[in-house]
XYZ file of C-alpha atoms in Angstrom:
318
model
C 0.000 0.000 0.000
C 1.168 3.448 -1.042
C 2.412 5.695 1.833
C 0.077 8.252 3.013
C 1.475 11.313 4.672
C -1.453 12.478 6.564
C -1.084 9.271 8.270
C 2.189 9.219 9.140
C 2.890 8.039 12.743
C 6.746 6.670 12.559
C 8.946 8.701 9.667
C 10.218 11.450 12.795
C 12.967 11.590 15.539
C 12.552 9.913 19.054
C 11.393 13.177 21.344
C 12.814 13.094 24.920
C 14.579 9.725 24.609
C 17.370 11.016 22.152
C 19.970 11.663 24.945
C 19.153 8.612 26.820
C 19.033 5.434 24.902
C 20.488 6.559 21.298
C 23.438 8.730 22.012
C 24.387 11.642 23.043
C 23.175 15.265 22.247
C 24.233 18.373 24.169
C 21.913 21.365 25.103
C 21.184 23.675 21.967
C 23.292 26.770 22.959
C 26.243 25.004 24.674
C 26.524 22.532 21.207
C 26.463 25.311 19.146
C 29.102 27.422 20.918
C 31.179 24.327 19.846
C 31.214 24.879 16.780
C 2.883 30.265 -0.033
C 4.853 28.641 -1.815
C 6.312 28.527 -5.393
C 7.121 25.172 -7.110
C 9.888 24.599 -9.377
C 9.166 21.927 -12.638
C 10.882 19.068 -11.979
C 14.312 19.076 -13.452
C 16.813 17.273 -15.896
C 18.514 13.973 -13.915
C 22.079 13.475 -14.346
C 23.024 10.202 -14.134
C 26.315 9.649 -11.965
C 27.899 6.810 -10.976
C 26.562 4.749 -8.154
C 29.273 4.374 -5.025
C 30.770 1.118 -4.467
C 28.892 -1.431 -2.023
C 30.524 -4.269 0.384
C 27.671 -6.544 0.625
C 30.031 -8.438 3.036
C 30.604 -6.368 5.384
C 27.234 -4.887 5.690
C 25.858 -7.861 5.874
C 28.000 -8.649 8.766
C 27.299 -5.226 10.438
C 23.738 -5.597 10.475
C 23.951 -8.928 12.210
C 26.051 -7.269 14.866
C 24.070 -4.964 15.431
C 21.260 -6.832 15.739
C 23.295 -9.261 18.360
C 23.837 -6.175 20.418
C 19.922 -4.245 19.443
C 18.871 -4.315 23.289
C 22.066 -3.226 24.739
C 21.827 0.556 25.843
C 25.291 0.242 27.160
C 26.686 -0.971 23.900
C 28.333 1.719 21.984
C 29.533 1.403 18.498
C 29.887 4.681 17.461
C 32.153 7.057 19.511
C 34.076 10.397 17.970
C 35.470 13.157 19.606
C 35.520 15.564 16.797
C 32.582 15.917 15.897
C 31.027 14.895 19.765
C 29.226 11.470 18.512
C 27.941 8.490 20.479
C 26.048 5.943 18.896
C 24.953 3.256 21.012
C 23.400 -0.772 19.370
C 20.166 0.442 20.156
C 19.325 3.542 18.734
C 21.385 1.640 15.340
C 18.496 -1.147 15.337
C 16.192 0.665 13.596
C 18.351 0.504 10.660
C 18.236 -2.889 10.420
C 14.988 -3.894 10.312
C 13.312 -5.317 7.662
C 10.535 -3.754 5.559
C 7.708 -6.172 6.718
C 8.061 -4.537 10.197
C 7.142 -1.260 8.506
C 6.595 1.132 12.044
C 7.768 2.477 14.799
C 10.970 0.164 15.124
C 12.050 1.419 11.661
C 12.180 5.116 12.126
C 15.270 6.455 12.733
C 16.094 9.002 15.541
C 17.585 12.557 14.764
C 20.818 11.477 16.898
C 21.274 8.979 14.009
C 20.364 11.342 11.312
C 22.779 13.696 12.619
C 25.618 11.517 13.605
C 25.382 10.212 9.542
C 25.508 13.921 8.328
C 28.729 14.979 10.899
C 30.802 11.559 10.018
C 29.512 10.947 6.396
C 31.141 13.336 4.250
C 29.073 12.841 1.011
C 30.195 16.170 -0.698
C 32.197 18.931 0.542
C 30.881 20.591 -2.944
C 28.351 20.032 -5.556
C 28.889 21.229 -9.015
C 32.047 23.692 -7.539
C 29.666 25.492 -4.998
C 30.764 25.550 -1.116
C 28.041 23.651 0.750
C 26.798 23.309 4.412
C 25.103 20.438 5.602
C 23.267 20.519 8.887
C 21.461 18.476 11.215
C 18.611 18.635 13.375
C 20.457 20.328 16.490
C 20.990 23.374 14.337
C 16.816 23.155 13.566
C 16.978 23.321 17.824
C 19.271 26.633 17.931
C 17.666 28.324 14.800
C 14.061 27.487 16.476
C 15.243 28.768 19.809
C 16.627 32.076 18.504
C 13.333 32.309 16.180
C 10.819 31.999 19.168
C 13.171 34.553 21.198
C 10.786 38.050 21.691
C 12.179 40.412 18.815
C 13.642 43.117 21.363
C 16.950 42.883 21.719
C 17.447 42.871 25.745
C 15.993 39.187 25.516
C 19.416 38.292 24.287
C 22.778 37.590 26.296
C 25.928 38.717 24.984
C 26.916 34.658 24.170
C 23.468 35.082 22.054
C 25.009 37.639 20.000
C 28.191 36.026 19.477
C 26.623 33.071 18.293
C 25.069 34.189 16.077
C 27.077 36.283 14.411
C 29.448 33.271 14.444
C 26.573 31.397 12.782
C 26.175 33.995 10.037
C 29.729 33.990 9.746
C 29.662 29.814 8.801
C 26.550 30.043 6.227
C 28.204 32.606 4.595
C 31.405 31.329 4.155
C 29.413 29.040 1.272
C 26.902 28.951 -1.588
C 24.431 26.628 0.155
C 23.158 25.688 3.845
C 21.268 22.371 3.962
C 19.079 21.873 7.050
C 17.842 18.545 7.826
C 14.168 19.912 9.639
C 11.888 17.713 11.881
C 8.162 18.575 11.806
C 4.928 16.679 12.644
C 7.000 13.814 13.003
C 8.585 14.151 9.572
C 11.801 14.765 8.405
C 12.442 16.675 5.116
C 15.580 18.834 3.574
C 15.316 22.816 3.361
C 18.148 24.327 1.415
C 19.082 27.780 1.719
C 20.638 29.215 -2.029
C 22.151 32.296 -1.735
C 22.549 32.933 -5.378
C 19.159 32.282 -5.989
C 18.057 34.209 -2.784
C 15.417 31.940 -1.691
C 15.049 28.467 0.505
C 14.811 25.241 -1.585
C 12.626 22.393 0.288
C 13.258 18.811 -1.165
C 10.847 16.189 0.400
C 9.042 12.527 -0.912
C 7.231 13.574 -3.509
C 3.367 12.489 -2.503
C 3.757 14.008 1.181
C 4.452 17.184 -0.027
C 1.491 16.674 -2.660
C -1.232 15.865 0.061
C 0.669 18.479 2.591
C 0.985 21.430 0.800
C 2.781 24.625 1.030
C 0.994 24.804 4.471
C 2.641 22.444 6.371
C 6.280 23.815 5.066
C 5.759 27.136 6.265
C 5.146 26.222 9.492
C 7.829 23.981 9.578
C 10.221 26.917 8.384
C 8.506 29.439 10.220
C 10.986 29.828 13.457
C 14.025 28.522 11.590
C 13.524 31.240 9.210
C 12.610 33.744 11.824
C 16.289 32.436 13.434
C 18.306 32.592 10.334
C 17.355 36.208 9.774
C 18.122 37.396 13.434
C 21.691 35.727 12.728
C 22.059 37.573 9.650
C 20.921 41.055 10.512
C 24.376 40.615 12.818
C 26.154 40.415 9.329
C 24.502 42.964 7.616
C 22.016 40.744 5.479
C 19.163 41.229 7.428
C 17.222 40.625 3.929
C 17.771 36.953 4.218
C 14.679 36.621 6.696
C 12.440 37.329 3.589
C 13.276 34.950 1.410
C 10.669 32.474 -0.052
C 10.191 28.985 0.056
C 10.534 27.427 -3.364
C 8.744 23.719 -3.073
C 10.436 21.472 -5.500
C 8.210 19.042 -7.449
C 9.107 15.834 -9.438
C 11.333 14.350 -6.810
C 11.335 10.246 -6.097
C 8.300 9.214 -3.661
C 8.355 7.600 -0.068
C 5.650 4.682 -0.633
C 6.463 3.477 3.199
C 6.011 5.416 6.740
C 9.141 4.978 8.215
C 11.834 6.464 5.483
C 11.732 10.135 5.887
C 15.394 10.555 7.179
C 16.884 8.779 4.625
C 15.361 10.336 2.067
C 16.270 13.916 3.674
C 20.092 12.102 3.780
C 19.432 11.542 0.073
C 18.175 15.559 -0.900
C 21.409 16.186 1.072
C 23.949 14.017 -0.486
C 22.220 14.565 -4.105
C 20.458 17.827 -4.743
C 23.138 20.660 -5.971
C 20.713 23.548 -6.083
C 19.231 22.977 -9.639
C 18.690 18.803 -9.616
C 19.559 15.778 -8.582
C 22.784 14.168 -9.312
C 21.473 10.630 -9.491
C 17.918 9.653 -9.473
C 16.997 6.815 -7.165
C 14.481 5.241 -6.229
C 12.538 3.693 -3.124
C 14.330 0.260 -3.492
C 17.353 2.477 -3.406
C 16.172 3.531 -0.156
C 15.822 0.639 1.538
C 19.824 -0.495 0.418
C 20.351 2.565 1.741
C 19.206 1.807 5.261
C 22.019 -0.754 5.998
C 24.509 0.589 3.699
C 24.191 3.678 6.373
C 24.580 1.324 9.430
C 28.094 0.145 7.776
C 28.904 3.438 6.713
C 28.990 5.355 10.700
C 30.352 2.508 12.301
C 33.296 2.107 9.248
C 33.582 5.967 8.913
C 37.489 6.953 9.723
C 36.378 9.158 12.426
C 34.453 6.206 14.480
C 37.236 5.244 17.182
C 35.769 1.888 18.265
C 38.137 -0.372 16.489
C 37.257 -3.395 18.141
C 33.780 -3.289 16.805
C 35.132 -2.550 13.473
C 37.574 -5.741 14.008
C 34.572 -7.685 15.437
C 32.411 -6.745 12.536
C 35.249 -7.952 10.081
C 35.682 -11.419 12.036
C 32.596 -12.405 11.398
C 32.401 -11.754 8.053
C 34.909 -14.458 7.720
C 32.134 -16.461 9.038
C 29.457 -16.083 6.789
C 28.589 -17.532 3.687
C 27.414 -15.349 1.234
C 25.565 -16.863 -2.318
């Protein structure tokens, strides 16, 4: 059965949980002192080559994982720079199959961020400088969006970080932000040559959704990125539009909205996508991720990695 948004229970990030059971996420200001709508015609797809894929070894990551899924004490994922902790549990979710379509498949915004600060898919697209953020900056933009718009309700550290964030988004052509509304993860991509916001999301949400449910979504972040960039002297920024993007590939189950917003990240380079793909692509996807953060350069847990490679000798593959 086709997915349909309005029913969507299971596609968003675990609320309260996140800093508990799947990792670990600092508080919005001391994290980021570390460091109606228009739609577009759908575009021209490129065609480029599809990365390489170890079958073996994700194959042999997804059954450790699974060996470990209930084990909150189990990490597998642990980076100092960037601050990441990934623990077996919160990684489940990207192992389960299909036919458990629900709330054990959706995948938490600690994972969804952890993937976008280890993952390096492109540090450009097409020669432009791009930005790609996760759902803790959605938490600082949101904060400094709901802030009253006098100025005394701001500390001095307020000011600074802000114009520090300024200072990053416009040191390149495009900021992606991965956003989290209604339960629902989608891509928002702010072009400043174009001067407008870009949102990429599975095609038949946004058709049943509308421009509605975007604006909301954007409304705070938007309200945030301006009050950064009045400290650099672009207060215009806080007008610009949202441009909905139409013709892009369709969820058809309730539980993929992150990866697809990983996708729009690692894919879109202001104008189209790179590589078309579709939802079977999306599904591969799933445990080619799991493999990816626990194999990623920056993970320091080498004896998982060594683990994970042990058994591989141990399985037969056809």
């Amino acid at each position: 059965m086709a997915f349909h948004p309005t029913n969507a229970r299971t596609c968003g990030r675990v609320s309260a949980a996140d800093g508990d059971g799947d990792g670990e996420r600092p508080s919005k200001k001391a994290r980021h002192r570390n460091t109606t709508s228009l739609i577009r015609p759908a575009s021209r797809r490129v065609q480029a080559p599809a990365p390489v894929v170890d079958r073996r070894r994700e194959a042999a990551t997804i059954a450790y994982i699974n060996a470990h899924a209930e084990r909150k004490d189990k990490l597998l994922v642990s980076s100092e720079q960037p601050h990441v902790r990934l623990r077996a549990d919160a990684m489940r979710s990207l192992t389960v199959p299909l036919s458990q379509d629900g709330p054990e498949r959706k995948i938490s915004a600690v994972v969804l961020d952890a993937s976008i600060q280890l993952i390096q898919y492109h540090v450009s697209k097409n020669g432009r400088r791009v930005l790609l953020l996760g759902v803790e900056e959605q938490d600082w933009l949101q904060y400094l969006g709901s802030l009253p718009r006098t100025a005394e309700h701001l500390t001095e550290q307020d000011v600074a970080d802000m114009a520090a964030t300024a200072g990053r988004y416009l040191e390149n052509d495009m900021v992606f932000f991965l956003v989290n509304h209604k339960e629902h993860f989608f891509t928002a991509a702010l072009d400043f040559g174009k001067g407008e916001y870009q949102v990429l999301d599975s095609g038949n949400y946004a058709r049943y959704n509308g421009a509605r449910f975007y604006e909301e979504a954007m409304s705070e972040i938007r309200r945030g990125v301006g009050r950064c960039m009045k400290e650099a002297g672009r207060a215009h920024v806080a007008g610009w539009k949202l441009r909905l993007e139409a013709g892009l590939p369709e969820q058809t189950d309730e539980s993929s909205c992150g990866l697809f917003a990983l996708k729009w990240m690692q894919l879109w380079d202001g104008e189209e996508l790179a590589r078309s793909f579709s939802m079977g692509d999306v599904h591969a996807f799933r445990t080619k991720l799991a493999e990816e953060l626990v194999f990623s350069e920056m993970n320091r847990m080498q004896e998982v990695k060594e683990e994970i490679e042990s058994k591989m000798t141990q399985m037969r593959f056809k």
